[in-house]
Short mmCIF file of C-alpha atoms in Angstrom, two decimals:
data_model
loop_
_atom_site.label_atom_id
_atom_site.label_comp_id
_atom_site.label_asym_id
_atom_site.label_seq_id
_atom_site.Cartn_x
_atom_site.Cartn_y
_atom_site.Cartn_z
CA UNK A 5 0.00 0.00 0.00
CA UNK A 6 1.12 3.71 -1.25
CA UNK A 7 2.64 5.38 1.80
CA UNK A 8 3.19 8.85 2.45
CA UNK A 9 5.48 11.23 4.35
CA UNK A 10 4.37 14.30 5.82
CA UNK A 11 4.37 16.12 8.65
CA UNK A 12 6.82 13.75 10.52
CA UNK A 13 3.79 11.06 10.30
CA UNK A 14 3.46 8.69 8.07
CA UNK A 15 -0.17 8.22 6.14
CA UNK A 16 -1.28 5.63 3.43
CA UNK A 17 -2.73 6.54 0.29
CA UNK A 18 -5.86 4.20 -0.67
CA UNK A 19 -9.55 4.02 -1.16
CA UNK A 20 -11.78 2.47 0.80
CA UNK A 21 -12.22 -0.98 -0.74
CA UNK A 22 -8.42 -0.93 -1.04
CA UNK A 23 -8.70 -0.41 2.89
CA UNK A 24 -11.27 -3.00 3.50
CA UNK A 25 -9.53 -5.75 0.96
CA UNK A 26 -6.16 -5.08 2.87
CA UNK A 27 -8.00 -5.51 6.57
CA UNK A 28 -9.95 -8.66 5.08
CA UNK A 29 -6.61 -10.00 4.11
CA UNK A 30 -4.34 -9.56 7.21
CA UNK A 31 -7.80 -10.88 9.19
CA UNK A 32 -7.40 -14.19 6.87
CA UNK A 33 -4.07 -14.60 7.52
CA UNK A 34 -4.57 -13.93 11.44
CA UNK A 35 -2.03 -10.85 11.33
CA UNK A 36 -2.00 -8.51 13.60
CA UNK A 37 -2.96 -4.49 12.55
CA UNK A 38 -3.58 -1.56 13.92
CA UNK A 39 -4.98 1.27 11.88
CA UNK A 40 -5.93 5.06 13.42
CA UNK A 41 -7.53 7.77 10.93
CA UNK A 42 -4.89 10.96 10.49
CA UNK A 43 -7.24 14.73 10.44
CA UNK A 44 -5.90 18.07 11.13
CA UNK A 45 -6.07 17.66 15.08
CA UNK A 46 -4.00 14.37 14.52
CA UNK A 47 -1.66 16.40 12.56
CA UNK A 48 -1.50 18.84 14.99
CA UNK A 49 -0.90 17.08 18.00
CA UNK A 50 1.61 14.73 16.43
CA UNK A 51 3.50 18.43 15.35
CA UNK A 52 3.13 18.97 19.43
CA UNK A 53 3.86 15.74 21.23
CA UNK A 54 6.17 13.49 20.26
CA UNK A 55 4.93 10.15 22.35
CA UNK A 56 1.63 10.70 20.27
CA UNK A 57 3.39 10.84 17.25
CA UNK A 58 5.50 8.08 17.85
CA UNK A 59 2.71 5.94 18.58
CA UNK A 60 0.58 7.08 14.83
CA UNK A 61 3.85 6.01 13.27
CA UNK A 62 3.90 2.87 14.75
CA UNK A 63 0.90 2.04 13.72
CA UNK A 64 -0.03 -0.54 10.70
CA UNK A 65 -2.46 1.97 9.03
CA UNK A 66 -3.23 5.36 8.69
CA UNK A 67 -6.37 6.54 6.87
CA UNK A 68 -6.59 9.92 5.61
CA UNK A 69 -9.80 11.15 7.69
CA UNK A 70 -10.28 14.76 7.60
CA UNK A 71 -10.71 16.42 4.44
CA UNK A 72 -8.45 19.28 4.79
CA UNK A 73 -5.38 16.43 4.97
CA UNK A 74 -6.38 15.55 1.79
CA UNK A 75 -6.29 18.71 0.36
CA UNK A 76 -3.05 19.75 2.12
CA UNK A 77 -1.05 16.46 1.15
CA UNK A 78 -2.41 17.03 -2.74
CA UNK A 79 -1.28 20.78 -1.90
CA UNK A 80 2.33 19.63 -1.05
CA UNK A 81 2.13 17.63 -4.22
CA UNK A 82 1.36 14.17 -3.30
CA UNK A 83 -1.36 11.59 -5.05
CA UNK A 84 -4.08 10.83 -2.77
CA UNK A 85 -6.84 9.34 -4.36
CA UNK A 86 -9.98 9.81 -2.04
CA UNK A 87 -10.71 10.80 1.68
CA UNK A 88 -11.37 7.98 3.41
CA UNK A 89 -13.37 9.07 6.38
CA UNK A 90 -12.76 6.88 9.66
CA UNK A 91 -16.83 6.22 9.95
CA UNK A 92 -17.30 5.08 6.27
CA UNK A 93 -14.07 2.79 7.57
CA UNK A 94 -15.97 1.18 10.40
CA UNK A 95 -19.01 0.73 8.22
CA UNK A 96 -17.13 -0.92 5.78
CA UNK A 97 -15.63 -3.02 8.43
CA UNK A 98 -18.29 -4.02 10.17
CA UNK A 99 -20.31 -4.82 6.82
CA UNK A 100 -17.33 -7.32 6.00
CA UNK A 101 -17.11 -8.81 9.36
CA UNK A 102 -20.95 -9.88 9.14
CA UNK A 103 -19.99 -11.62 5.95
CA UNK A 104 -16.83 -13.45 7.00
CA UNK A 105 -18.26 -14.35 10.49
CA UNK A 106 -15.70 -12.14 12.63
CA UNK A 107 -16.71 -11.10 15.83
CA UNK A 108 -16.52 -7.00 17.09
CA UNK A 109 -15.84 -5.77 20.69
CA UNK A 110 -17.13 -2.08 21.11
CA UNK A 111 -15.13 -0.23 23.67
CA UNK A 112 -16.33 3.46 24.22
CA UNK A 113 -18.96 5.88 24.50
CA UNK A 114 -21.47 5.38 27.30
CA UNK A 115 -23.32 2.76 28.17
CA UNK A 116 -27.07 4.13 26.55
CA UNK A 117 -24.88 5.07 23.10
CA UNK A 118 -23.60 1.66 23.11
CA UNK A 119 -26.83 -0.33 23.71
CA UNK A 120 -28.18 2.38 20.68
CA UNK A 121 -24.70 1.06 18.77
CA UNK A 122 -26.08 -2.98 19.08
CA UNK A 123 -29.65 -2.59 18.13
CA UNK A 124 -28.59 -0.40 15.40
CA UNK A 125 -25.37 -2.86 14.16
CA UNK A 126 -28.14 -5.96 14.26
CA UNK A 127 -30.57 -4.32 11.70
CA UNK A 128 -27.76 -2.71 9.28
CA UNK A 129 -25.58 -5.86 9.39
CA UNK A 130 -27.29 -9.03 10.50
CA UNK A 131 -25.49 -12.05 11.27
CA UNK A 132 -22.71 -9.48 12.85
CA UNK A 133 -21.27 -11.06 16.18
CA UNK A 134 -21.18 -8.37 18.78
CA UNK A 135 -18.41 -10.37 21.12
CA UNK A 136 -18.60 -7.81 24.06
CA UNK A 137 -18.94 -4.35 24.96
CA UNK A 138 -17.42 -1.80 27.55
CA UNK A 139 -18.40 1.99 28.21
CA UNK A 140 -14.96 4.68 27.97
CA UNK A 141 -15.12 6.27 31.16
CA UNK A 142 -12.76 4.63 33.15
CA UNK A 143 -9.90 5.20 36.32
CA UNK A 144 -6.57 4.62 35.34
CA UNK A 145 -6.14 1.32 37.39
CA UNK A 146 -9.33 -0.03 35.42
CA UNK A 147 -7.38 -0.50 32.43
CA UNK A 148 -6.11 -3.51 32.89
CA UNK A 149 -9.50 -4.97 33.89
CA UNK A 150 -10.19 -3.71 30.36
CA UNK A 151 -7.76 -5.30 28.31
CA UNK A 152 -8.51 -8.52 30.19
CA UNK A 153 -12.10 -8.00 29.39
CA UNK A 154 -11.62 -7.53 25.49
CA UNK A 155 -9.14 -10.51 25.67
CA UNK A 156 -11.49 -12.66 27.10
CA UNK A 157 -14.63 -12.28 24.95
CA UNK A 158 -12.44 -13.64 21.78
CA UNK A 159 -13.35 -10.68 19.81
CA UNK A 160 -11.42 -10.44 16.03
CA UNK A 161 -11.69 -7.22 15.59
CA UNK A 162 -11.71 -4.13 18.38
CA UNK A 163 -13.65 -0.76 17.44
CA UNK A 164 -12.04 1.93 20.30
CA UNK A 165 -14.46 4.62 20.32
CA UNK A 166 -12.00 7.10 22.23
CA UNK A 167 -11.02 10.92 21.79
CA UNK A 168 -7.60 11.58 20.29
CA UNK A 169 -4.47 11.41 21.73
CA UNK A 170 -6.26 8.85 24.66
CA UNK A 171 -6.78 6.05 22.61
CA UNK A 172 -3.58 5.67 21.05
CA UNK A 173 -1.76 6.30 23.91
CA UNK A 174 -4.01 3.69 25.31
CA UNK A 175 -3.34 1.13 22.77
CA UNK A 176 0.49 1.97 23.17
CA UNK A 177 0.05 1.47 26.78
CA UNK A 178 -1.57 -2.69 26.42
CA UNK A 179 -0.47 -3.71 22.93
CA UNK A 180 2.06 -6.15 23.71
CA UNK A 181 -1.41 -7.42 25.70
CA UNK A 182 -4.06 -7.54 23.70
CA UNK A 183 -5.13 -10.58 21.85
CA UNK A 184 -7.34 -9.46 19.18
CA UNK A 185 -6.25 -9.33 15.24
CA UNK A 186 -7.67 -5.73 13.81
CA UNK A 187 -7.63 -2.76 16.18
CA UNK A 188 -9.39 0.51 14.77
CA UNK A 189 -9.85 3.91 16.50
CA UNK A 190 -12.88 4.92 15.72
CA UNK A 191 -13.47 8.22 17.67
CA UNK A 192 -16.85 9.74 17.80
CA UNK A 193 -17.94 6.79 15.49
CA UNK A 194 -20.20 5.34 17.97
CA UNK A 195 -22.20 8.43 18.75
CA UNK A 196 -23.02 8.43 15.26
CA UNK A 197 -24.05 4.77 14.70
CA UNK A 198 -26.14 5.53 18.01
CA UNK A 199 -28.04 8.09 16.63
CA UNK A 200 -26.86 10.71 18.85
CA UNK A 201 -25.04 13.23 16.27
CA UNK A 202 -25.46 13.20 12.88
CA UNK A 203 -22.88 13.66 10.10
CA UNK A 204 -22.60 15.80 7.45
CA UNK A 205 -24.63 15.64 4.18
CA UNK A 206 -22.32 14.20 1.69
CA UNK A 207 -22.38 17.14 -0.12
CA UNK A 208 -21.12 19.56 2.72
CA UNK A 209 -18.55 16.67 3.33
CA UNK A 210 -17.19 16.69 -0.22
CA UNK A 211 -16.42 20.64 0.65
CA UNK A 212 -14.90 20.18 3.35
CA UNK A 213 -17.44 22.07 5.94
CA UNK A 214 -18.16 18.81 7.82
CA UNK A 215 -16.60 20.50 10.54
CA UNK A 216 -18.59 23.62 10.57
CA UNK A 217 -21.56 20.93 10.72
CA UNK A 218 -19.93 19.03 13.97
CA UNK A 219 -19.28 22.71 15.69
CA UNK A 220 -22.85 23.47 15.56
CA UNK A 221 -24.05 20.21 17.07
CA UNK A 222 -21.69 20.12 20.01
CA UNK A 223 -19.84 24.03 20.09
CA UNK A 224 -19.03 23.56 23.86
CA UNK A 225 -16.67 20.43 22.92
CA UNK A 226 -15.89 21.71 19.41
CA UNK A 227 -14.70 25.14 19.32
CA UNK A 228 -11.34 24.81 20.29
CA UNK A 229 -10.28 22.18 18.66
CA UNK A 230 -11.72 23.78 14.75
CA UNK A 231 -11.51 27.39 15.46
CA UNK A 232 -7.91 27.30 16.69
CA UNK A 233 -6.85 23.90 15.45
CA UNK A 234 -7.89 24.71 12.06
CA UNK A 235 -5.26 28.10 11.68
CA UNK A 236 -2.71 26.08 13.47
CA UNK A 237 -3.31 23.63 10.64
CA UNK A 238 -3.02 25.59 7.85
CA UNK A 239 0.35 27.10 9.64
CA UNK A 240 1.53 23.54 9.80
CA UNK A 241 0.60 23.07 6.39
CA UNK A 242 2.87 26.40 4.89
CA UNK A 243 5.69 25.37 7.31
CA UNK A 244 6.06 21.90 5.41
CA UNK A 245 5.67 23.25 2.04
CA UNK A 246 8.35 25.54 2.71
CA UNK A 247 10.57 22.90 4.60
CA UNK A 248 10.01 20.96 1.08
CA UNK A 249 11.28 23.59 -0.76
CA UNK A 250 15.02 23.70 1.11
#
């Protein structure tokens, strides 16, 4: 698979089926992978913390899930064919794990969103095998507990439905531990499959305004992270171009 270097992070360039063929593949062959979706705020904080950014490099995958990444790596002059958004990765996922009769453990979100997430995942996929589940709030100690939790249900594949930079530090933290074959960060995925927010009309996604749709649903949470992330993006973004020039 086409890989890419920007930023200090490394990303992969492929469409979605190439994503989902290359995940069915690995799960076939019971390999281990780890994939994590790369947006501005993953761009930024990898520019900002360099445990963070050593963990997205060390991962097997990295989807290119915020539209403005696209648009900046095709700015800097690389070929990326498509955004491939980390929800319309889980669907795809999930849709191919009903077929091939590999089991999912859902770990994130709160318990209500996640009972939404099973009634919801057993009318859009049937036949999918929900192995276990387990809410994100958790105490420091508890994680353990977790990992022995997910380990023990004999899920394939683990969805981790957890803000950025926690999960991946989190997955640093117990990888060596856990014993399942595909590992996906999946962020506010859950919430979505719940019902709880709602994403963008394609059409505003295409522009690239899905976040100006996700900072009017939740502008509390949201503000920070696209009305200063965003200019310390595009800062990022001039800094490299430049750096590529030298």
């Amino acid at each position: 698979m086409n890989q890419i270097n920007a930023f200090n992070i490394k990303v992969h360039s492929a469409t979605l089926s190439e994503f989902v063929s290359f995940i069915k593949q690995s799960l076939e062959q019971k390999k281990h992978l780890t994939q994590f979706g790369v947006n501005s705020a993953t761009v930024n904080e990898a520019c900002e913390n360099e445990e963070f950014r050593t963990v997205i490099n060390s991962a097997d995958l990295l989807n290119v899930d915020g539209m403005s990444v696209v648009w900046a790596l095709r700015f800097l002059g690389y070929k990326v064919p498509e955004r491939v958004a980390t929800p319309d990765l889980a669907e795809g996922v999930l849709e191919m794990a009903a077929k091939q009769n590999y089991s999912v453990f859902l770990f994130g979100a709160t318990d209500s969103v996640l009972g939404l997430c099973r009634e919801n995942l057993s009318r859009k996929f049937p036949g999918l095998r929900i192995a276990g589940w387990r809410n994100g709030y958790y105490q420091p100690y508890e994680e353990g507990m977790i990992i022995e939790q997910i380990n023990k249900s004999g899920a394939d594949i683990l969805l981790i439905g957890i803000s950025s930079p926690q999960k991946e530090l989190l997955y640093a933290r117990h990888r060596d531990r856990l014993d399942v074959y595909y590992v996906l960060g999946v962020g506010g995925y859950f919430d979505i499959l719940s019902g709880r927010t709602k994403r963008a009309p394609k059409r505003i996604q295409n522009m690239g305004l899905e976040w100006v749709f996700r900072l009017i649903q939740e502008p509390r949470r949201m503000w920070r992270r696209y009305l200063i992330g965003n200019n310390k993006f595009l800062w990022t973004m001039l800094r490299e171009k430049y750096r590529n020039k030298k």
